[in-house]
Amino acid sequence: MSEASAETAVNRQPLAPWLQTQLEGLLAQRGHAWLLSGPSGLGQFDLALALARAWLCEQPSAQGACGHCGSCHAVEVHTHADLCMLMPETLSLALGWPLDEKTQDELDSKKRKPSKEIKVDAARDAVSFTQFTRSRGSTKVVLVFPAERMNTITANTLLKTLEEPPGPVKFILATDAAHQLLPTIRSRCLGHTMVWPDFEPALAWLGQQAQRQAAGEVGAKKTARPPEAADLQTLLVAAGGRPADALSWANNSAAADAAQHWQALPKAMARGDVSALADWAPAQAVDALQKLCHDVLAVRVGAPPRFFSAGDLPGTKPGLYALTNWAKELSATARTVEHPYNAGLMLEALVSRARIALNAK
Ligand SMILES: [Zn+2]
């Protein structure tokens, strides 16, 4: 790595303000194993990594890591010998954390696809990391994310080490589905519930992040113009106030397009227009339809919509019975949507079902 790029890597952006407050709260407490939980998009991973950096930092303060010692630098460039990132392979690849040599070889030679689960082999490696790896400082850290991607065997592999760590090892588990974790894992950690940011600071943060992206500072995609505040607001509302979700959305397609798409979605569904969901993964489509169903139901009973603007909702007045049935079907679909037998057919069925529900009397 050149000095210039190392410099950029260390010169990291500050933690979102609501995460910074939580970091300071966590650092003020003792505990060798934390479980950070809450709905997705609240910044679990960022907070977990900031906590790991602070624990490993050579000159930490009550505010967290110093940001310029050798340890901080090693975390920034993803090569810290005392930090074990236990993640699904797909996520390690996406976030640029190195895989072990054997795994990388298998993936490079296309022997198999990267796993979406946290593999038991990786958990075994994490256990031996806690036992055998010599540490450069006084602490070693294992970060597990998303912790719910451990199956029972993987979780059990980690359990004993979590309970009785050999020496100065700290654990941070982060999850957006704590209910899917083994109760034995949950009970061995101190719990921290992610704090939901207020709308205005979240919007301000989203604006800063989107500006940086537009300027080409982070992420690969360089967009021509910085996003409009109104579009970001639409996306933040669409994401239910979860800033990290809104950001990844603004990141994947230009914020203006994504916002427009979202605003047009309810009426497109009422028309049965499949093309409105064509580019979406099934899980994302089901999530959007659940939000639409929620809002149409809310408006029907006299409450304000939560994810869409009232003006964007279809003018139809669907019956409550049809809507609640649709809501039930969508939650059943949401549970199995990770593995559709045919994504195209599934989207067609979803849209057809949406059209019927939205036009039902
Ligand atoms: Zn430091």
XYZ file of C-alpha atoms and ligand atoms in Angstrom:
362
model
C 0.000 0.000 0.000
C 1.331 3.459 -0.866
C 1.781 6.030 1.851
C -0.924 8.189 0.360
C -3.544 5.454 0.440
C -2.477 4.396 3.927
C -2.931 8.006 4.959
C -6.449 8.084 3.522
C -7.302 4.832 5.221
C -6.265 6.114 8.633
C -7.884 9.457 8.067
C -11.257 7.886 8.621
C -14.555 9.652 8.914
C -15.859 10.312 12.407
C -18.429 7.998 13.884
C -22.046 9.124 13.498
C -22.913 11.282 16.542
C -25.493 8.862 17.977
C -22.967 6.023 17.672
C -20.241 8.110 19.310
C -22.458 8.649 22.357
C -23.108 4.912 22.575
C -19.404 4.140 22.177
C -18.522 6.358 25.127
C -21.231 4.684 27.190
C -19.876 1.230 26.369
C -16.274 2.212 27.069
C -17.250 3.515 30.479
C -18.446 0.042 31.449
C -16.610 -3.149 32.110
C -17.410 -6.284 30.218
C -15.517 -8.749 28.087
C -18.422 -9.677 25.823
C -20.980 -7.286 24.384
C -23.987 -8.072 22.264
C -25.087 -5.062 20.213
C -28.595 -5.607 18.965
C -31.393 -3.717 17.307
C -33.043 -3.463 13.912
C -30.811 -3.310 10.838
C -29.435 -0.029 9.641
C -28.741 1.537 13.036
C -24.983 1.142 12.740
C -24.251 -2.051 14.709
C -21.204 -2.861 12.648
C -19.725 0.639 12.813
C -20.211 0.739 16.563
C -18.745 -2.745 17.005
C -15.664 -1.837 14.993
C -15.216 1.452 16.850
C -15.359 -0.438 20.133
C -12.792 -2.951 18.867
C -10.484 -0.124 17.732
C -10.769 1.560 21.114
C -10.008 -1.668 22.984
C -6.969 -2.303 20.800
C -5.716 1.308 20.645
C -2.377 2.129 22.289
C -3.569 5.533 23.511
C -7.333 5.316 23.913
C -9.384 8.059 25.553
C -12.873 8.062 26.999
C -14.019 9.036 23.492
C -12.507 5.972 21.836
C -9.444 5.110 19.774
C -6.775 7.768 19.125
C -6.884 7.238 15.372
C -3.150 7.536 14.726
C -1.228 4.879 16.663
C 0.116 1.725 15.049
C -2.800 -0.300 16.307
C -5.424 2.103 14.934
C -3.614 2.076 11.622
C -3.559 -1.722 11.548
C -7.322 -1.828 12.117
C -7.874 0.724 9.362
C -5.933 -1.292 6.836
C -7.610 -4.533 7.997
C -4.423 -6.272 9.113
C -4.512 -6.118 12.913
C -3.072 -9.353 14.303
C -5.141 -9.096 17.497
C -8.465 -8.558 15.774
C -10.401 -11.551 14.510
C -13.349 -10.675 12.278
C -15.815 -13.554 12.336
C -18.175 -12.868 9.449
C -19.804 -14.687 6.551
C -17.375 -14.935 3.638
C -19.682 -12.883 1.431
C -19.468 -10.020 3.904
C -15.699 -10.275 4.408
C -15.337 -9.940 0.649
C -17.810 -7.065 0.433
C -16.144 -5.119 3.234
C -12.594 -5.938 2.221
C -11.522 -7.997 5.235
C -8.989 -10.680 4.364
C -10.001 -14.340 4.384
C -7.670 -17.109 5.489
C -5.414 -18.512 2.807
C -7.246 -21.807 2.359
C -10.623 -20.145 1.973
C -9.236 -17.562 -0.432
C -7.687 -20.339 -2.536
C -10.944 -22.264 -2.664
C -12.848 -19.174 -3.717
C -10.197 -18.072 -6.229
C -10.191 -21.486 -7.873
C -14.027 -21.396 -7.890
C -14.201 -24.683 -5.990
C -17.162 -23.254 -4.143
C -19.105 -20.065 -3.665
C -18.490 -17.751 -0.704
C -20.706 -18.673 2.224
C -23.480 -16.408 3.461
C -23.319 -18.081 6.850
C -20.556 -17.869 9.428
C -18.855 -21.200 8.902
C -17.965 -23.546 11.709
C -14.370 -23.643 10.420
C -14.154 -19.891 10.834
C -15.488 -20.188 14.384
C -12.834 -22.848 15.122
C -10.187 -20.502 13.760
C -11.542 -17.781 16.032
C -11.265 -20.091 19.032
C -7.669 -20.977 18.188
C -6.956 -17.268 17.620
C -7.985 -16.632 21.229
C -5.841 -19.510 22.463
C -2.693 -19.383 20.430
C -2.139 -16.129 18.613
C 0.429 -14.014 20.367
C -0.852 -10.585 20.910
C 0.998 -7.361 20.125
C -0.828 -5.495 22.866
C -2.671 -6.379 26.014
C -5.984 -7.364 24.425
C -7.289 -9.520 21.635
C -10.719 -8.921 20.135
C -13.160 -11.185 18.306
C -15.874 -9.320 16.402
C -18.836 -11.416 15.244
C -21.177 -9.912 12.664
C -23.980 -10.567 11.903
C -24.083 -12.896 14.888
C -27.368 -14.484 13.781
C -25.548 -15.990 10.812
C -24.017 -18.564 13.155
C -25.906 -21.826 13.049
C -26.204 -23.956 16.185
C -22.956 -25.829 15.605
C -20.995 -22.680 14.877
C -22.456 -20.915 17.897
C -21.683 -23.865 20.164
C -18.111 -23.889 18.908
C -17.718 -20.373 20.197
C -19.696 -20.793 23.390
C -17.064 -22.058 25.793
C -14.497 -19.464 24.740
C -17.129 -16.791 25.123
C -17.829 -17.995 28.638
C -14.266 -18.530 29.795
C -11.908 -16.680 27.485
C -8.293 -17.847 27.714
C -6.587 -14.656 28.806
C -7.398 -11.106 27.841
C -9.853 -11.646 24.993
C -12.867 -9.468 24.380
C -15.882 -10.236 22.253
C -18.296 -8.023 20.392
C -21.266 -9.661 18.779
C -23.508 -7.478 16.649
C -26.858 -8.513 15.272
C -30.097 -7.227 13.833
C -31.915 -10.427 14.780
C -31.058 -11.146 18.427
C -34.077 -13.450 18.698
C -32.378 -15.847 16.280
C -29.336 -16.279 18.530
C -28.991 -19.234 20.862
C -30.189 -18.199 24.328
C -26.892 -19.519 25.694
C -24.984 -17.065 23.489
C -27.215 -14.181 24.514
C -26.908 -14.969 28.195
C -23.110 -14.898 28.088
C -22.968 -11.362 26.752
C -23.806 -7.995 28.197
C -26.600 -6.638 26.087
C -26.640 -3.230 24.457
C -29.714 -2.145 22.533
C -28.839 0.122 19.643
C -30.177 3.625 20.083
C -32.476 4.876 17.363
C -31.213 8.262 16.076
C -33.536 11.249 15.884
C -34.643 12.091 12.368
C -32.838 15.434 11.987
C -29.335 14.300 13.060
C -29.778 11.147 10.989
C -30.690 13.228 7.947
C -27.730 15.548 8.520
C -25.389 12.562 8.771
C -26.891 11.015 5.653
C -26.325 14.302 3.806
C -22.649 14.368 4.794
C -22.112 10.755 3.797
C -23.857 11.188 0.472
C -21.756 14.299 -0.228
C -18.601 12.311 0.407
C -19.778 9.588 -1.926
C -20.686 12.079 -4.612
C -17.230 13.580 -4.266
C -15.750 10.117 -4.747
C -14.216 9.994 -1.287
C -15.737 6.671 -0.275
C -17.155 3.815 -2.266
C -16.280 3.026 -5.833
C -19.148 4.739 -7.562
C -18.580 8.373 -8.337
C -21.792 10.241 -8.972
C -21.891 13.484 -10.888
C -23.892 15.638 -8.498
C -24.471 15.628 -4.770
C -27.929 14.380 -3.822
C -30.764 16.749 -2.994
C -31.810 16.956 0.641
C -35.414 16.174 -0.330
C -34.376 12.921 -1.992
C -32.344 11.864 1.028
C -35.286 12.672 3.250
C -37.500 10.429 1.099
C -34.963 7.611 1.406
C -34.551 8.031 5.153
C -38.328 7.912 5.597
C -38.485 4.906 3.248
C -35.846 3.168 5.368
C -37.977 3.723 8.439
C -35.460 6.201 9.885
C -32.518 3.787 9.744
C -29.694 5.889 8.323
C -27.303 3.109 7.288
C -30.061 1.422 5.268
C -30.909 4.716 3.591
C -27.241 5.285 2.801
C -26.700 1.921 1.173
C -29.718 2.648 -0.958
C -28.435 6.071 -1.974
C -25.112 4.392 -2.665
C -26.395 1.654 -4.936
C -28.348 3.919 -7.221
C -28.239 7.685 -7.370
C -30.289 9.137 -4.537
C -32.601 11.055 -6.905
C -33.463 7.926 -8.914
C -33.986 5.862 -5.798
C -36.228 8.521 -4.260
C -38.280 8.891 -7.430
C -38.602 5.158 -7.718
C -39.850 4.945 -4.139
C -42.388 7.723 -4.631
C -43.781 6.068 -7.766
C -43.921 2.595 -6.238
C -47.369 2.627 -4.552
C -49.234 3.659 -7.686
C -47.207 1.288 -9.848
C -48.235 -1.550 -7.529
C -51.893 -0.547 -7.711
C -51.561 -0.752 -11.525
C -49.805 -4.125 -11.293
C -46.663 -2.768 -12.989
C -43.990 -5.451 -12.453
C -41.235 -3.312 -13.969
C -41.293 -1.133 -10.827
C -39.762 -4.036 -8.866
C -37.735 -5.529 -11.695
C -34.302 -4.499 -10.407
C -34.959 -5.485 -6.830
C -33.925 -8.569 -4.954
C -36.957 -10.514 -3.690
C -36.212 -9.660 -0.048
C -36.052 -5.969 -0.859
C -39.297 -6.177 -2.841
C -41.105 -7.908 0.010
C -39.801 -5.326 2.470
C -41.074 -2.497 0.252
C -44.480 -4.147 -0.124
C -44.722 -4.633 3.634
C -44.073 -0.926 4.086
C -46.659 -0.082 1.450
C -49.194 -2.398 3.049
C -48.461 -0.863 6.458
C -49.004 2.672 5.178
C -52.196 1.920 3.259
C -53.569 0.208 6.368
C -52.498 3.133 8.559
C -54.226 5.649 6.319
C -57.367 3.474 6.174
C -57.663 3.653 9.973
C -56.907 7.373 10.112
C -53.196 7.254 11.076
C -50.390 8.969 9.139
C -48.280 6.862 6.765
C -44.789 6.081 7.995
C -42.709 5.177 4.953
C -44.389 6.979 2.035
C -45.857 10.448 1.589
C -49.644 10.399 1.765
C -49.771 11.913 -1.720
C -47.788 9.033 -3.208
C -50.200 6.354 -1.993
C -52.736 5.015 -4.490
C -56.115 6.742 -4.501
C -57.880 3.419 -4.048
C -59.648 2.652 -0.764
C -58.997 -1.038 -0.283
C -61.019 -2.974 2.285
C -59.412 -3.607 5.667
C -59.996 -7.338 5.441
C -58.137 -7.557 2.124
C -55.285 -5.482 3.515
C -54.822 -7.493 6.707
C -54.836 -10.699 4.689
C -52.224 -9.236 2.397
C -50.136 -8.203 5.418
C -50.242 -11.768 6.784
C -49.223 -13.239 3.442
C -46.341 -10.796 3.151
C -44.968 -11.692 6.561
C -45.172 -15.383 5.675
C -43.328 -14.660 2.409
C -40.712 -12.575 4.216
C -39.703 -15.622 6.255
C -38.805 -17.697 3.199
C -37.795 -15.024 0.728
C -34.034 -15.668 0.936
C -34.468 -18.765 -1.207
C -37.031 -18.162 -3.948
C -37.219 -20.954 -6.487
C -37.531 -18.386 -9.261
C -37.015 -14.716 -8.468
C -38.739 -13.450 -11.628
C -41.879 -15.505 -11.086
C -41.883 -14.523 -7.457
C -41.829 -10.800 -8.249
C -44.680 -11.244 -10.710
C -46.733 -13.057 -8.113
C -45.969 -10.404 -5.501
C -47.017 -7.558 -7.785
C -50.142 -9.331 -8.920
C -51.077 -9.928 -5.289
C -50.357 -6.276 -4.443
C -52.589 -5.060 -7.273
C -55.483 -7.209 -6.077
C -55.122 -6.112 -2.444
C -54.783 -2.424 -3.296
C -57.879 -2.498 -5.486
C -60.021 -4.772 -3.281
C -63.269 -3.470 -1.871
Zn -4.852 4.380 18.574
